[in-house]
Every structure is written in structure tokens, then in C-alpha cells.
């Protein structure tokens, strides 16, 4: 029942005095700065590519499409260039931004609710589960709306499987959770590959790659709408529970003592996370490590309070994803690298750093 | 010196600080809880007078933590009632209960980067967000004697400082009852004494599970000894902590001497 007095616990030994970590920069400044970076990133990313488009052209195109011409806004953009901006590049960049925001929010919330610094949709198998759902629906040929719904169902099932595999006496030891996520993830990836290979007539390898490692190629305004709506609705719902999320910092027992219904809260919020993951994966495939890195980076800047972390992680995730996708579509132009390859190049080292720093192996 | 409800208690324990006579008392009646058919606590009665500190003693597995969890509402006892100031705690909503009852556990830790003030502010979770939250949290840090820690990174604190911050967090809940589950575990002797006198000075109705019998004898108004889930003895430390009971419950021999300075019982142990 009670821990023995002799068991040395590294967490409670005297810690060396460290300098006070003060947040000199107010959160509003970070928010403004990251919003500016996002707008600039999106603008610049649209200009990058084989056709020569300037930053002004981007805003001219946007201006003409949102109806500014009627109020005297002059656009001197050719139909071809306008088409490149409005039909090809802008939807892709905005989809990337929305997917990045979604994954970063999911990662931040999952890390809190599982008390595992390595938790994120990809590593715990949600993304692969969502891919299975999406691919099955594509093969069955159920309409566009079925895609995110099936991806959500897949993510939810994968999450339930991971947590059921990982939990031991009502707890989720970090290492077990990652291993369980890995097992679920591999199984789901295998199912995705199998279904595509079995059903496909054309280039199945490319299709498999884009579901397993992510791709934003061919993103449409429809995709922008699906993911943005999910980010807006689910993101707002999660942010409105910031104080509740904060209360999980010292574990389930502490949260319960602060008046939180731990189980109901955890399952509601993880279901919301699965929903958001499903929406993201339905348009982009499984993209890893974005949900891992960005929340940690943002916490280093503004501390762990979710009222600050969630919006800033979303903004940072959006900008990050825009650049990851820009790299993915330009380095081997005209061939495209799966965007998950780019995020893994940056994310795997971040994973290694977290693994060493956070004593995750102590489970 | 005038005799009041306040001074009766301080007269009984000349070395302990006074109690707050306006505080609510705790009454645990006939509480039982079993897991898989094994009774972990069995018909336990505990009464804590308003504003006093009661020490919950007993060997490992005697049911101390289970009883605390039943009082905190984390586990629902199979039988019995828990009343604070005459109100049934079990029928209260979680959030309402968290405004009345605060818990300080042994060495709880976190991975996330938090300022000390953020940790104390967690104590405001059961209340609607308010502009006065920061002031309440800073006041709580002041009360436990560490106002200077507010901006520090929680991870840079020593074990003793962490427990004080958790005590401040509990105070920010503005509770009527304070529950402590072996709060001095892993603390050095200075930090142990500091924390216990801090708890006493608060004058809150408090129930603390403690391993160290001498710490309990020196600080508690009353001790309750649990043995295999049942109450073996209840009363003032000098009446309860006697060699026969220590031998029966803890399976060690012991001698009891008065403390040379405070007169409170000091126990020295030897194997049976």
C-alpha cells in the first residue's frame, strides 16, 4: 500500500539550485509573432514552385476570389497564374497548415492525458488506424463525406487498442504505451498496404506510400474545408477545457482530488483527438512527429499551461507543416517526397532527445 | 489567561499551536471497503475535532491510504459515512468536494515544465476562473513560508520545497479539511519538521497518514492506529503510543520517554 522508505526515487532527491526560468515575453507577443510567421510562410510557400509567382500575385489572386474587385480592388493577374495560385498551390498550402495545426493540438492533448512526453497520433497508432479507415472507404467507394468519418472510426479503434494493450493496473506506463502504439501502428500499416495492393489497378506503391508516410499532393478546397472545420470545432472544444487539462499535470489521482472526473474527461478528450486526427489523416495520410515536436517546443517558450500551449502549438504546427510540405514537393522536383519523410528527418532526433531527457525508460 | 475553546486545546498540548475554533470537524463512521472480497478497511470510526491534526498510524497495508482515499472520495466505500461539518461528503459533487477537501500526497511529480505559481494555481481548478486567483495563490505561498518561490521552475525545487508548494496548492483550494498521505516521505529531517509545523500552524482540520511515530507523537493532537483495517486505538499520543500497543501492532519492542524540552512522548525501538 505504501512505498517503502528505502526506495530511492530520483524525482525527489535534492535537486541542484537552478536559475529561475522567467517568461520575459508575454504570450500575446508570441501569438502575434507566430500568426505573422504563419501568414508569411503561407504567402512565400505559394510563390515557390516551377511557375514564377510573386508574393503580390498571391494576394491579388486571393483578393479577386473573395470579391474585392467589386469594391475597386485592381487585379492584373493572368488566368493561368491565377489558376496556379487559387486552384493548385493555395489549397495545398492551406491544407498543410490545417493538418499541421490539427496534429500539433492532438499531440499536446495526448501528451497531457497519457502523461507521456512521447505521445502523439502517429506514434500511438491513431494515424495508421485512421489510414485504414480511409483506405477501406476509398476501396468501397463511399462518398467524400465518408472518408473523414471512417478515418475517425479507424483512429478511435486504434487508440482503444493501443491503450488496452498498454494499460496495466489502470496505469499507462510510458514505455509500454509506445510499444503498444508501435504494434498497433505496424498492424494498421500492413492492413492499409494490403487493402491498397489488393484493390489497386494503377500505381499502388505510390498510393501506399502516400497513406503510410503522408502526402498533400492534390489537396483541394474541399480538403481545406474539412480539416479547417475540424481544427476550429475540436480545437475550440479542447481549448475551452484548458484548465481541466492543466489539472492532469501531477497525474490522475491529483486531478481527481481537484474535482475532475478523470475517466470521463480522458475518454471524451481522446475521442475528440481521434476525430481531429481522422480529419487530418483523411486528407494527408499518416504524418509523424509533428504532434511530438511542436507542443514540446511551444512549452519551452511559454510553459505548460494549455490556454497558452494549444493555440501556439496550432500556429507553430501550421507553419512547420507548410515548410515541410514545401521541401517535400521541391527537393526532387518534379518528383515528390512523401511529406512524412521530411517530418521524420527532424522528428526522429527530437524523439531521441526527449527519450534521453525525460526518463521515459523508467517505467 | 482566559479559558476559551481555543485555549483548552493549547492547554492540553502546550507545545502545539492553537486551533481555529470556527473550522469544521470530520466524522468518519463505520467505513468499510473491500477489494476482491478482502476487507481492506473494516468498520473504521474516526472523529477529528475542528482545527486539529490527527495522525493516522499503522504498519504497511493497515489501510491508512485506503481510508484517506475513502475520505477524499477517490474510492467509494462499501459502507459507512464521511461527514464534514455535519455534511455528507459522499453525496457531494466532485467539484464541490474539491472546494472542501484538499489532499497532499507523497512525492507526486510531473514531466511538464511548470512555474511554482502554476502549480499553486492548480488549487483553483474547482472554482470558476477569477482575477483574484493569482492573489490567492501568492497568499498561499506566503502562508507556507515560501513567497519567493513563485516564479521558480518547479523542477529546480528540493523535495522539501516541492511538498511546501503542494501544501500551498492545497491551501489555494481554500479547504475545510486537509488530508495528507505520508507527506514527509523522502524528506530530510529539517524538511520533515518544517512541513509538520507548517501544517499545524494552518489550524485546519487535518488528517495525516504518517509512518514516523515520533513525528506523529510530536505534532498530532490525536492519533488513530490502524491494524489490519481496523482501529486499534484512538486518543492523545501519550495515551495511545504505549509499549503494549506498539508491540501488538508494529511488532517491535519500544521504550517511551518524555521529550527533554517539550515533554511529548519520544519512542525508541528495539526488535522483539
Coordinates of C-alpha atoms in Angstrom, one line a residue:
Chain A
X1 CA 0.0 0.0 0.0
X2 CA 2.7 2.5 0.9
X3 CA 6.0 2.9 -0.7
X4 CA 8.9 1.7 1.3
X5 CA 11.1 4.4 2.9
X6 CA 14.2 3.0 1.4
X7 CA 13.3 3.0 -2.3
X8 CA 15.3 5.8 -3.7
X9 CA 13.3 7.9 -6.1
X10 CA 15.3 10.2 -8.4
X11 CA 12.4 12.6 -8.7
X12 CA 12.6 13.6 -5.0
X13 CA 16.3 13.7 -4.3
X14 CA 17.6 17.2 -3.7
X15 CA 17.9 19.0 -7.0
X16 CA 20.7 21.4 -7.7
X17 CA 19.6 25.0 -7.5
X18 CA 18.9 26.3 -10.9
X19 CA 18.2 29.7 -12.3
X20 CA 14.6 30.8 -12.2
X21 CA 13.0 30.3 -15.6
X22 CA 11.1 33.5 -16.3
X23 CA 8.9 34.2 -19.2
X24 CA 10.0 37.6 -20.3
X25 CA 8.0 37.6 -23.5
X26 CA 4.2 37.9 -22.9
X27 CA 2.1 35.3 -24.6
X28 CA 0.3 37.9 -26.7
X29 CA 3.6 38.7 -28.3
X30 CA 4.3 35.1 -29.1
X31 CA 0.8 34.7 -30.6
X32 CA 1.2 37.8 -32.8
X33 CA 4.6 36.7 -33.9
X34 CA 3.6 33.2 -34.7
X35 CA 0.5 34.4 -36.6
X36 CA 2.7 36.7 -38.6
X37 CA 5.1 33.9 -39.3
X38 CA 2.2 31.7 -40.5
X39 CA 0.8 34.3 -42.9
X40 CA 4.3 35.0 -44.3
X41 CA 5.0 31.3 -44.6
X42 CA 1.8 30.6 -46.4
X43 CA 2.4 33.5 -48.8
X44 CA 6.0 32.6 -49.5
X45 CA 5.2 28.9 -49.9
X46 CA 2.6 29.6 -52.6
X47 CA 5.3 31.5 -54.6
X48 CA 7.7 28.6 -54.5
X49 CA 7.5 26.2 -57.5
X50 CA 8.2 25.9 -61.2
X51 CA 5.9 28.6 -62.3
X52 CA 7.1 32.1 -61.4
X53 CA 4.6 33.6 -58.9
X54 CA 5.3 36.7 -56.7
X55 CA 4.0 37.3 -53.2
X56 CA 1.9 40.1 -54.5
X57 CA 0.3 37.8 -57.1
X58 CA -0.8 35.5 -54.2
X59 CA -2.7 38.3 -52.5
X60 CA -4.1 39.6 -55.9
X61 CA -5.5 36.2 -56.5
X62 CA -7.0 35.9 -53.1
X63 CA -8.4 39.4 -53.4
X64 CA -10.1 38.7 -56.6
X65 CA -11.6 35.4 -55.3
X66 CA -13.0 36.8 -52.1
X67 CA -14.8 39.5 -54.2
X68 CA -12.5 42.6 -53.6
X69 CA -12.9 43.6 -57.3
X70 CA -16.4 44.8 -56.6
X71 CA -15.1 47.3 -54.1
X72 CA -12.5 48.7 -56.5
X73 CA -9.6 46.2 -56.0
X74 CA -7.4 46.0 -59.1
X75 CA -6.1 42.6 -60.2
X76 CA -3.8 42.3 -63.2
X77 CA -3.3 38.5 -62.9
X78 CA -3.5 36.3 -65.9
X79 CA -6.0 33.5 -65.8
X80 CA -3.2 30.9 -65.9
X81 CA -1.3 32.4 -62.9
X82 CA -4.5 32.9 -61.0
X83 CA -5.3 29.2 -61.6
X84 CA -1.9 28.1 -60.3
X85 CA -2.3 30.1 -57.2
X86 CA -6.0 29.6 -56.5
X87 CA -6.6 26.0 -57.8
X88 CA -3.2 24.4 -57.1
X89 CA -0.9 25.9 -54.6
X90 CA -3.1 27.8 -52.2
X91 CA -5.4 24.8 -51.3
X92 CA -2.3 22.7 -50.8
X93 CA -0.6 25.2 -48.6
X94 CA -3.7 25.8 -46.5
X95 CA -4.4 22.1 -46.2
X96 CA -0.8 21.7 -45.0
X97 CA -1.4 24.4 -42.4
X98 CA -4.6 23.0 -41.1
X99 CA -3.1 19.4 -40.9
X100 CA -0.1 20.8 -39.0
X101 CA -2.3 22.7 -36.6
X102 CA -4.5 19.6 -36.1
X103 CA -1.6 17.2 -35.4
X104 CA 0.1 19.7 -33.0
X105 CA -3.1 20.1 -31.0
X106 CA -3.6 16.3 -30.9
X107 CA 0.0 15.8 -29.7
X108 CA -0.3 18.4 -27.0
X109 CA -3.5 16.9 -25.6
X110 CA -2.4 13.3 -25.8
X111 CA 0.9 14.0 -24.0
X112 CA -1.1 15.5 -21.2
X113 CA -3.8 12.9 -20.9
X114 CA -1.4 9.9 -21.2
X115 CA 1.3 11.7 -19.1
X116 CA 3.7 10.5 -21.8
X117 CA 6.0 13.1 -23.4
X118 CA 6.3 10.8 -26.5
X119 CA 2.6 10.5 -27.1
X120 CA 1.3 11.8 -30.5
X121 CA -1.2 10.5 -33.1
X122 CA 1.5 8.8 -35.2
X123 CA 3.5 7.0 -32.5
X124 CA 0.4 5.7 -30.7
X125 CA -1.1 4.2 -33.9
X126 CA -4.0 6.7 -34.3
X127 CA -2.8 7.9 -37.7
X128 CA -2.3 4.4 -39.0
X129 CA -5.7 3.4 -37.8
X130 CA -7.2 6.4 -39.5
X131 CA -5.4 5.4 -42.7
X132 CA -7.0 2.0 -42.6
X133 CA -10.4 3.6 -42.2
X134 CA -9.8 6.0 -45.1
X135 CA -8.4 3.4 -47.4
X136 CA -11.2 0.9 -46.8
X137 CA -13.8 3.6 -47.6
X138 CA -11.9 4.6 -50.7
X139 CA -11.9 1.0 -51.9
X140 CA -15.6 0.6 -51.1
X141 CA -16.3 3.9 -52.9
X142 CA -18.4 5.6 -50.3
X143 CA -18.7 9.3 -51.0
X144 CA -16.4 12.1 -49.9
X145 CA -18.0 12.7 -46.5
X146 CA -17.5 9.0 -45.6
X147 CA -13.7 9.5 -45.7
X148 CA -13.2 11.6 -42.6
X149 CA -15.8 9.7 -40.7
X150 CA -14.2 6.3 -41.5
X151 CA -10.8 7.8 -40.7
X152 CA -12.2 8.9 -37.3
X153 CA -13.5 5.5 -36.6
X154 CA -10.2 3.9 -37.5
X155 CA -8.3 6.4 -35.3
X156 CA -10.6 5.7 -32.4
X157 CA -10.3 1.9 -32.7
X158 CA -6.5 2.1 -33.0
X159 CA -6.4 4.3 -29.9
X160 CA -8.6 2.0 -27.9
X161 CA -6.4 -0.9 -29.0
X162 CA -3.2 0.8 -28.0
X163 CA -4.5 1.9 -24.6
X164 CA -6.0 -1.6 -23.9
X165 CA -2.6 -3.2 -24.8
X166 CA -0.6 -0.7 -22.8
X167 CA -2.6 -0.3 -19.6
X168 CA -1.5 -2.2 -16.6
X169 CA -3.5 -2.0 -13.3
X170 CA -5.2 1.1 -14.6
X171 CA -2.0 2.9 -15.4
X172 CA -0.3 3.7 -18.7
X173 CA 3.4 3.1 -18.3
X174 CA 5.2 5.3 -20.9
X175 CA 7.4 2.6 -22.5
X176 CA 4.5 0.1 -22.7
X177 CA 2.3 2.7 -24.3
X178 CA 4.9 3.4 -27.0
X179 CA 5.5 -0.3 -27.7
X180 CA 1.7 -0.9 -27.9
X181 CA 1.4 2.1 -30.2
X182 CA 4.1 0.6 -32.4
X183 CA 2.4 -2.8 -32.6
X184 CA -1.0 -1.2 -33.5
X185 CA 0.7 1.1 -35.9
X186 CA 2.5 -1.8 -37.7
X187 CA -0.6 -3.9 -37.9
X188 CA -2.6 -1.0 -39.3
X189 CA 0.1 -0.1 -41.8
X190 CA 0.1 -3.7 -43.0
X191 CA -3.7 -3.6 -43.4
X192 CA -3.5 -0.4 -45.3
X193 CA -0.8 -1.7 -47.7
X194 CA -2.7 -4.9 -48.1
X195 CA -6.0 -3.3 -49.0
X196 CA -4.4 -0.9 -51.5
X197 CA -2.4 -3.6 -53.2
X198 CA -5.3 -6.0 -53.3
X199 CA -7.7 -3.4 -54.8
X200 CA -5.5 -1.1 -56.9
X201 CA -5.1 -1.3 -60.6
X202 CA -2.7 1.5 -61.1
X203 CA 0.3 2.8 -59.2
X204 CA -0.3 1.1 -55.9
X205 CA 3.2 1.7 -54.4
X206 CA 2.8 5.4 -54.7
X207 CA -0.7 5.2 -53.1
X208 CA 0.6 3.1 -50.3
X209 CA 3.5 5.5 -49.7
X210 CA 1.2 8.5 -49.5
X211 CA -1.1 6.9 -47.0
X212 CA 1.7 5.5 -44.8
X213 CA 4.1 8.5 -45.0
X214 CA 1.7 11.3 -45.8
X215 CA 1.2 13.4 -48.9
X216 CA -0.5 16.7 -49.6
X217 CA -0.4 16.3 -53.3
X218 CA -3.7 17.0 -55.0
X219 CA -5.2 18.8 -51.9
X220 CA -8.4 20.7 -52.8
X221 CA -10.5 23.4 -51.3
X222 CA -12.7 20.6 -50.1
X223 CA -9.8 19.3 -48.0
X224 CA -9.1 22.7 -46.7
X225 CA -12.7 22.9 -45.5
X226 CA -12.8 19.5 -43.9
X227 CA -9.6 20.0 -41.8
X228 CA -10.1 23.6 -41.0
X229 CA -13.6 22.9 -39.8
X230 CA -12.3 20.1 -37.6
X231 CA -9.5 22.3 -36.2
X232 CA -12.0 25.1 -35.5
X233 CA -14.6 22.9 -33.8
X234 CA -12.4 20.4 -32.0
X235 CA -9.7 22.8 -31.3
X236 CA -12.1 25.2 -29.6
X237 CA -13.7 22.4 -27.6
X238 CA -10.3 21.3 -26.3
X239 CA -9.1 24.8 -25.6
X240 CA -12.2 25.5 -23.6
X241 CA -11.1 22.7 -21.3
X242 CA -7.6 24.1 -20.8
X243 CA -7.9 24.3 -17.0
X244 CA -9.1 20.7 -16.8
X245 CA -6.1 19.6 -19.0
X246 CA -3.8 21.6 -16.7
X247 CA -5.1 19.6 -13.7
X248 CA -3.6 16.4 -15.2
X249 CA 0.0 17.7 -14.7
X250 CA 0.5 15.7 -11.5
X251 CA -1.4 12.6 -12.6
X252 CA -4.8 11.1 -12.4
X253 CA -5.0 11.0 -8.6
X254 CA -4.1 14.7 -8.3
X255 CA -6.6 15.6 -11.0
X256 CA -9.3 13.6 -9.2
X257 CA -8.6 15.4 -6.0
X258 CA -9.0 18.7 -7.8
X259 CA -12.6 17.7 -8.6
X260 CA -12.1 16.3 -12.1
X261 CA -13.9 13.2 -13.3
X262 CA -10.7 11.6 -14.6
X263 CA -12.1 8.8 -16.7
X264 CA -15.0 10.6 -18.3
X265 CA -12.7 13.6 -19.1
X266 CA -9.9 11.4 -20.6
X267 CA -12.2 9.4 -22.9
X268 CA -14.1 12.5 -24.1
X269 CA -11.0 14.3 -24.9
X270 CA -9.2 11.4 -26.5
X271 CA -12.3 10.8 -28.7
X272 CA -12.0 14.5 -29.8
X273 CA -8.3 13.9 -30.5
X274 CA -9.3 10.8 -32.6
X275 CA -11.8 13.0 -34.5
X276 CA -9.2 15.6 -35.3
X277 CA -6.6 13.0 -36.3
X278 CA -9.2 11.3 -38.5
X279 CA -9.9 14.6 -40.3
X280 CA -6.2 15.3 -40.8
X281 CA -5.3 11.8 -42.0
X282 CA -8.3 11.6 -44.4
X283 CA -6.7 14.4 -46.5
X284 CA -3.0 13.9 -45.9
X285 CA -2.3 10.3 -44.8
X286 CA -0.2 9.5 -41.7
X287 CA 2.3 12.2 -41.0
X288 CA 4.5 11.6 -37.9
X289 CA 6.4 13.6 -35.4
X290 CA 4.6 17.0 -36.0
X291 CA 2.4 16.3 -33.0
X292 CA 5.5 15.3 -31.0
X293 CA 7.9 18.2 -31.6
X294 CA 5.7 21.3 -31.8
X295 CA 4.0 21.0 -28.4
X296 CA 7.3 20.5 -26.6
X297 CA 8.9 23.4 -28.5
X298 CA 6.0 25.7 -27.5
X299 CA 6.1 24.6 -23.9
X300 CA 9.8 25.6 -23.8
X301 CA 8.7 29.1 -24.8
X302 CA 5.5 29.6 -22.7
X303 CA 5.4 26.9 -20.1
X304 CA 2.8 24.1 -19.8
X305 CA -0.5 26.0 -19.4
X306 CA -2.8 24.7 -22.1
X307 CA -4.5 28.1 -22.5
X308 CA -1.2 29.2 -24.0
X309 CA 0.1 25.9 -25.4
X310 CA -2.8 24.8 -27.5
X311 CA -3.2 27.9 -29.7
X312 CA 0.5 28.5 -30.1
X313 CA 1.1 24.8 -30.9
X314 CA -1.6 25.0 -33.5
X315 CA 0.1 28.1 -35.1
X316 CA 3.5 26.6 -34.9
X317 CA 2.3 23.3 -36.3
X318 CA 0.7 25.1 -39.2
X319 CA 3.8 27.0 -40.2
X320 CA 6.0 23.9 -39.7
X321 CA 3.8 21.8 -41.9
X322 CA 3.8 24.4 -44.7
X323 CA 7.6 24.3 -44.8
X324 CA 7.8 20.5 -44.5
X325 CA 5.4 20.2 -47.5
X326 CA 7.3 22.8 -49.5
X327 CA 10.5 20.9 -49.0
X328 CA 8.8 17.6 -49.9
X329 CA 7.4 18.9 -53.2
X330 CA 10.5 20.9 -54.3
X331 CA 13.8 19.0 -53.4
X332 CA 13.3 16.3 -56.1
X333 CA 11.1 18.4 -58.3
X334 CA 9.2 17.2 -60.4
X335 CA 9.1 14.0 -58.2
X336 CA 7.5 14.4 -54.7
X337 CA 8.9 13.1 -51.5
X338 CA 6.3 11.9 -49.0
X339 CA 6.0 14.7 -46.5
X340 CA 6.3 12.3 -43.6
X341 CA 9.9 11.6 -44.7
X342 CA 10.7 15.3 -44.2
X343 CA 9.0 15.4 -40.7
X344 CA 10.7 12.2 -39.7
X345 CA 14.2 13.6 -40.5
X346 CA 13.5 16.4 -38.0
X347 CA 11.3 14.4 -35.6
X348 CA 13.3 11.3 -35.0
X349 CA 16.2 13.3 -33.5
X350 CA 13.6 15.2 -31.4
X351 CA 12.3 11.8 -30.2
X352 CA 15.8 10.7 -29.3
X353 CA 16.4 13.9 -27.3
X354 CA 13.1 13.5 -25.4
X355 CA 13.8 9.8 -24.7
X356 CA 17.1 10.7 -23.1
X357 CA 15.9 13.8 -21.2
X358 CA 12.6 12.7 -19.9
X359 CA 13.5 9.4 -18.2
X360 CA 10.8 7.7 -20.3
X361 CA 12.6 4.3 -19.9
X362 CA 11.9 4.4 -16.2
X363 CA 8.6 2.5 -16.5
Chain B
X1 CA -5.1 33.7 30.9
X2 CA -8.7 33.3 30.0
X3 CA -10.1 29.9 29.3
X4 CA -11.7 29.6 25.9
X5 CA -12.4 26.8 23.5
X6 CA -9.2 27.9 21.8
X7 CA -7.0 27.7 24.9
X8 CA -8.4 24.4 26.1
X9 CA -6.7 22.7 23.2
X10 CA -3.4 24.6 23.6
X11 CA -3.5 23.8 27.3
X12 CA -3.8 20.1 26.5
X13 CA -0.8 20.4 24.2
X14 CA 1.3 23.2 25.4
X15 CA 3.8 22.8 22.6
X16 CA 1.3 22.8 19.7
X17 CA 0.0 25.9 18.1
X18 CA -3.7 26.9 18.6
X19 CA -6.6 25.7 16.6
X20 CA -9.2 27.6 14.6
X21 CA -12.4 27.1 16.6
X22 CA -14.5 28.1 13.5
X23 CA -13.3 25.1 11.5
X24 CA -15.5 22.1 10.6
X25 CA -14.9 18.8 12.2
X26 CA -14.6 15.4 10.4
X27 CA -16.6 12.4 11.3
X28 CA -15.9 9.0 9.7
X29 CA -18.4 6.4 10.8
X30 CA -18.3 2.7 10.2
X31 CA -16.4 2.9 6.9
X32 CA -15.6 -0.4 5.1
X33 CA -14.0 -1.1 1.8
X34 CA -13.1 -4.3 0.2
X35 CA -11.4 -5.4 -3.0
X36 CA -12.0 -8.9 -4.4
X37 CA -13.7 -10.0 -1.2
X38 CA -10.8 -8.9 1.0
X39 CA -11.7 -6.2 3.6
X40 CA -9.0 -3.5 3.4
X41 CA -10.7 -1.3 5.9
X42 CA -13.3 -2.7 8.2
X43 CA -15.8 -0.6 10.2
X44 CA -13.5 2.3 10.8
X45 CA -14.6 5.2 13.0
X46 CA -12.5 8.4 13.2
X47 CA -13.5 11.8 14.6
X48 CA -11.3 14.8 14.0
X49 CA -12.1 17.8 16.1
X50 CA -12.3 21.1 14.3
X51 CA -9.0 22.7 13.6
X52 CA -6.9 19.8 15.0
X53 CA -4.4 17.5 13.4
X54 CA -5.0 13.7 13.7
X55 CA -2.2 11.3 12.8
X56 CA -3.2 8.1 11.1
X57 CA -0.7 5.4 12.0
X58 CA -0.2 1.7 11.3
X59 CA 2.1 -0.7 9.5
X60 CA 2.2 -1.0 5.7
X61 CA -1.1 -2.5 4.5
X62 CA -3.0 -1.5 7.5
X63 CA -5.4 0.7 5.4
X64 CA -4.1 4.2 6.0
X65 CA -4.1 5.3 2.4
X66 CA -7.3 3.5 1.7
X67 CA -9.1 5.3 4.5
X68 CA -7.7 8.7 3.2
X69 CA -8.9 7.9 -0.3
X70 CA -12.3 7.0 1.1
X71 CA -12.5 10.3 2.9
X72 CA -11.2 12.2 -0.2
X73 CA -13.9 10.5 -2.3
X74 CA -11.4 8.9 -4.7
X75 CA -12.7 5.5 -3.7
X76 CA -16.4 4.9 -2.8
X77 CA -16.5 2.9 0.5
X78 CA -18.9 -0.1 0.5
X79 CA -20.4 1.0 3.8
X80 CA -20.3 3.9 6.2
X81 CA -20.5 7.7 6.1
X82 CA -18.0 10.5 5.9
X83 CA -19.3 13.9 7.2
X84 CA -17.5 17.2 7.3
X85 CA -19.1 19.8 9.5
X86 CA -22.2 17.6 9.5
X87 CA -22.5 17.5 5.7
X88 CA -22.2 14.1 3.9
X89 CA -19.1 14.3 1.7
X90 CA -20.0 11.3 -0.3
X91 CA -23.2 12.8 -1.7
X92 CA -21.4 15.9 -2.8
X93 CA -20.4 16.6 -6.4
X94 CA -16.7 16.1 -7.1
X95 CA -16.1 19.8 -7.7
X96 CA -17.9 20.8 -4.6
X97 CA -15.9 18.3 -2.6
X98 CA -12.7 19.6 -4.0
X99 CA -13.5 23.0 -2.6
X100 CA -13.9 21.5 0.9
X101 CA -11.3 18.8 0.9
X102 CA -7.7 19.2 -0.3
X103 CA -5.1 16.4 -0.5
X104 CA -1.3 16.4 -0.3
X105 CA 0.1 13.2 -1.5
X106 CA 3.6 11.8 -1.0
X107 CA 6.1 12.9 -3.6
X108 CA 4.0 13.5 -6.7
X109 CA 6.0 14.5 -9.7
X110 CA 5.4 15.8 -13.2
X111 CA 7.3 15.9 -16.5
X112 CA 5.9 19.2 -17.8
X113 CA 7.7 22.5 -17.3
X114 CA 5.7 24.4 -14.7
X115 CA 6.3 27.5 -12.7
X116 CA 5.7 27.2 -8.9
X117 CA 2.9 29.7 -9.3
X118 CA 1.3 27.5 -12.0
X119 CA 1.4 24.5 -9.6
X120 CA -0.3 26.5 -6.8
X121 CA -2.9 27.8 -9.3
X122 CA -4.0 24.2 -9.9
X123 CA -5.6 24.6 -6.5
X124 CA -8.1 27.0 -8.1
X125 CA -9.3 24.3 -10.6
X126 CA -12.5 23.5 -8.6
X127 CA -13.5 27.2 -8.8
X128 CA -14.6 29.3 -11.8
X129 CA -11.6 31.3 -13.1
X130 CA -11.2 34.6 -11.4
X131 CA -8.9 37.7 -11.4
X132 CA -8.2 37.0 -7.7
X133 CA -6.7 33.5 -8.4
X134 CA -3.2 34.9 -8.6
X135 CA -3.5 36.7 -5.3
X136 CA -5.0 33.6 -3.6
X137 CA -2.1 31.5 -4.9
X138 CA 0.6 34.1 -3.9
X139 CA -1.1 34.3 -0.5
X140 CA -1.0 30.5 -0.1
X141 CA 2.8 30.6 -0.9
X142 CA 3.2 33.3 1.7
X143 CA 1.3 31.2 4.3
X144 CA 3.6 28.2 3.8
X145 CA 6.6 30.4 4.1
X146 CA 8.0 30.4 0.6
X147 CA 6.7 33.6 -1.1
X148 CA 10.0 33.9 -3.0
X149 CA 9.5 30.6 -5.0
X150 CA 6.5 31.9 -7.1
X151 CA 8.5 32.4 -10.4
X152 CA 10.8 29.4 -9.9
X153 CA 10.7 26.4 -12.2
X154 CA 9.1 23.6 -10.2
X155 CA 11.8 21.1 -11.4
X156 CA 14.5 23.1 -9.7
X157 CA 13.0 22.8 -6.2
X158 CA 14.2 20.5 -3.5
X159 CA 11.9 17.7 -2.1
X160 CA 11.0 19.8 0.9
X161 CA 10.2 22.9 -1.2
X162 CA 8.0 20.7 -3.5
X163 CA 5.9 19.5 -0.6
X164 CA 5.5 23.0 0.7
X165 CA 4.4 24.1 -2.8
X166 CA 1.9 21.2 -2.8
X167 CA 0.7 22.4 0.6
X168 CA 0.3 25.9 -0.8
X169 CA -1.7 24.3 -3.7
X170 CA -3.9 22.6 -1.2
X171 CA -4.5 25.9 0.6
X172 CA -5.4 27.6 -2.7
X173 CA -8.4 25.2 -2.8
X174 CA -9.5 27.0 0.4
X175 CA -10.4 23.7 2.0
X176 CA -12.1 23.0 5.3
X177 CA -10.3 19.6 5.6
X178 CA -6.7 18.8 4.7
X179 CA -5.7 15.2 4.0
X180 CA -2.0 14.3 3.9
X181 CA -0.8 10.9 2.7
X182 CA 2.7 10.4 4.1
X183 CA 3.6 13.9 3.2
X184 CA 7.1 13.7 4.7
X185 CA 8.3 10.6 2.8
X186 CA 11.7 11.1 1.2
X187 CA 12.2 14.4 3.0
X188 CA 15.3 15.2 5.1
X189 CA 14.7 15.7 8.8
X190 CA 14.7 19.5 8.6
X191 CA 12.1 19.5 5.8
X192 CA 10.0 16.9 7.8
X193 CA 9.8 19.0 10.9
X194 CA 9.2 22.2 8.9
X195 CA 6.3 20.7 6.9
X196 CA 4.7 19.3 10.0
X197 CA 4.8 22.6 12.0
X198 CA 3.6 24.3 8.9
X199 CA 0.6 22.0 8.7
X200 CA -0.1 22.6 12.4
X201 CA 0.1 26.4 12.1
X202 CA -2.6 26.4 9.5
X203 CA -5.1 25.4 12.1
X204 CA -7.1 23.4 9.5
X205 CA -8.9 20.2 10.4
X206 CA -6.3 17.7 9.2
X207 CA -5.9 14.0 8.9
X208 CA -2.4 12.8 8.0
X209 CA -1.2 9.3 7.4
X210 CA 2.3 9.1 8.9
X211 CA 4.9 6.4 9.0
X212 CA 7.1 8.0 11.6
X213 CA 5.6 7.5 15.1
X214 CA 7.8 10.1 16.7
X215 CA 6.8 12.7 14.1
X216 CA 3.2 11.9 14.9
X217 CA 3.8 12.0 18.7
X218 CA 5.5 15.4 18.4
X219 CA 2.9 17.1 16.2
X220 CA -0.5 15.5 16.4
X221 CA -3.4 16.4 18.7
X222 CA -4.8 12.9 18.3
X223 CA -3.5 9.7 16.8
X224 CA -5.5 6.8 15.3
X225 CA -3.7 3.5 15.0
X226 CA -5.0 1.1 12.3
X227 CA -4.2 -2.6 12.3
X228 CA -5.4 -4.9 9.5
X229 CA -8.1 -2.3 8.5
X230 CA -9.5 -1.9 12.0
X231 CA -8.9 0.9 14.5
X232 CA -6.6 -0.5 17.2
X233 CA -6.6 2.7 19.4
X234 CA -7.6 6.3 19.3
X235 CA -6.5 9.1 21.6
X236 CA -3.8 11.6 22.6
X237 CA -0.4 10.4 21.5
X238 CA 0.8 10.0 25.1
X239 CA -2.2 7.7 25.9
X240 CA -2.1 5.6 22.7
X241 CA 1.6 5.2 21.9
X242 CA 2.5 2.9 24.7
X243 CA 4.8 -0.2 24.6
X244 CA 2.0 -2.8 24.7
X245 CA 0.1 -1.3 21.7
X246 CA 3.4 -0.7 19.7
X247 CA 4.3 -4.3 20.3
X248 CA 0.9 -5.7 19.2
X249 CA 0.5 -3.6 16.1
X250 CA 4.0 -2.8 14.9
X251 CA 5.7 -6.0 16.2
X252 CA 8.6 -4.1 17.8
X253 CA 9.6 -3.5 21.4
X254 CA 9.7 0.1 22.5
X255 CA 10.5 2.5 25.3
X256 CA 8.7 5.8 25.7
X257 CA 10.4 8.8 27.3
X258 CA 9.3 12.3 27.7
X259 CA 11.0 14.7 25.3
X260 CA 13.5 16.7 27.4
X261 CA 12.3 20.0 26.0
X262 CA 8.7 19.6 25.1
X263 CA 7.6 16.8 27.4
X264 CA 5.9 15.0 24.5
X265 CA 6.5 11.2 24.1
X266 CA 9.6 10.0 22.3
X267 CA 9.8 6.4 21.3
X268 CA 12.9 4.3 20.9
X269 CA 12.5 0.9 19.3
X270 CA 14.3 -2.4 19.6
X271 CA 13.5 -5.8 17.9
X272 CA 11.2 -8.2 19.8

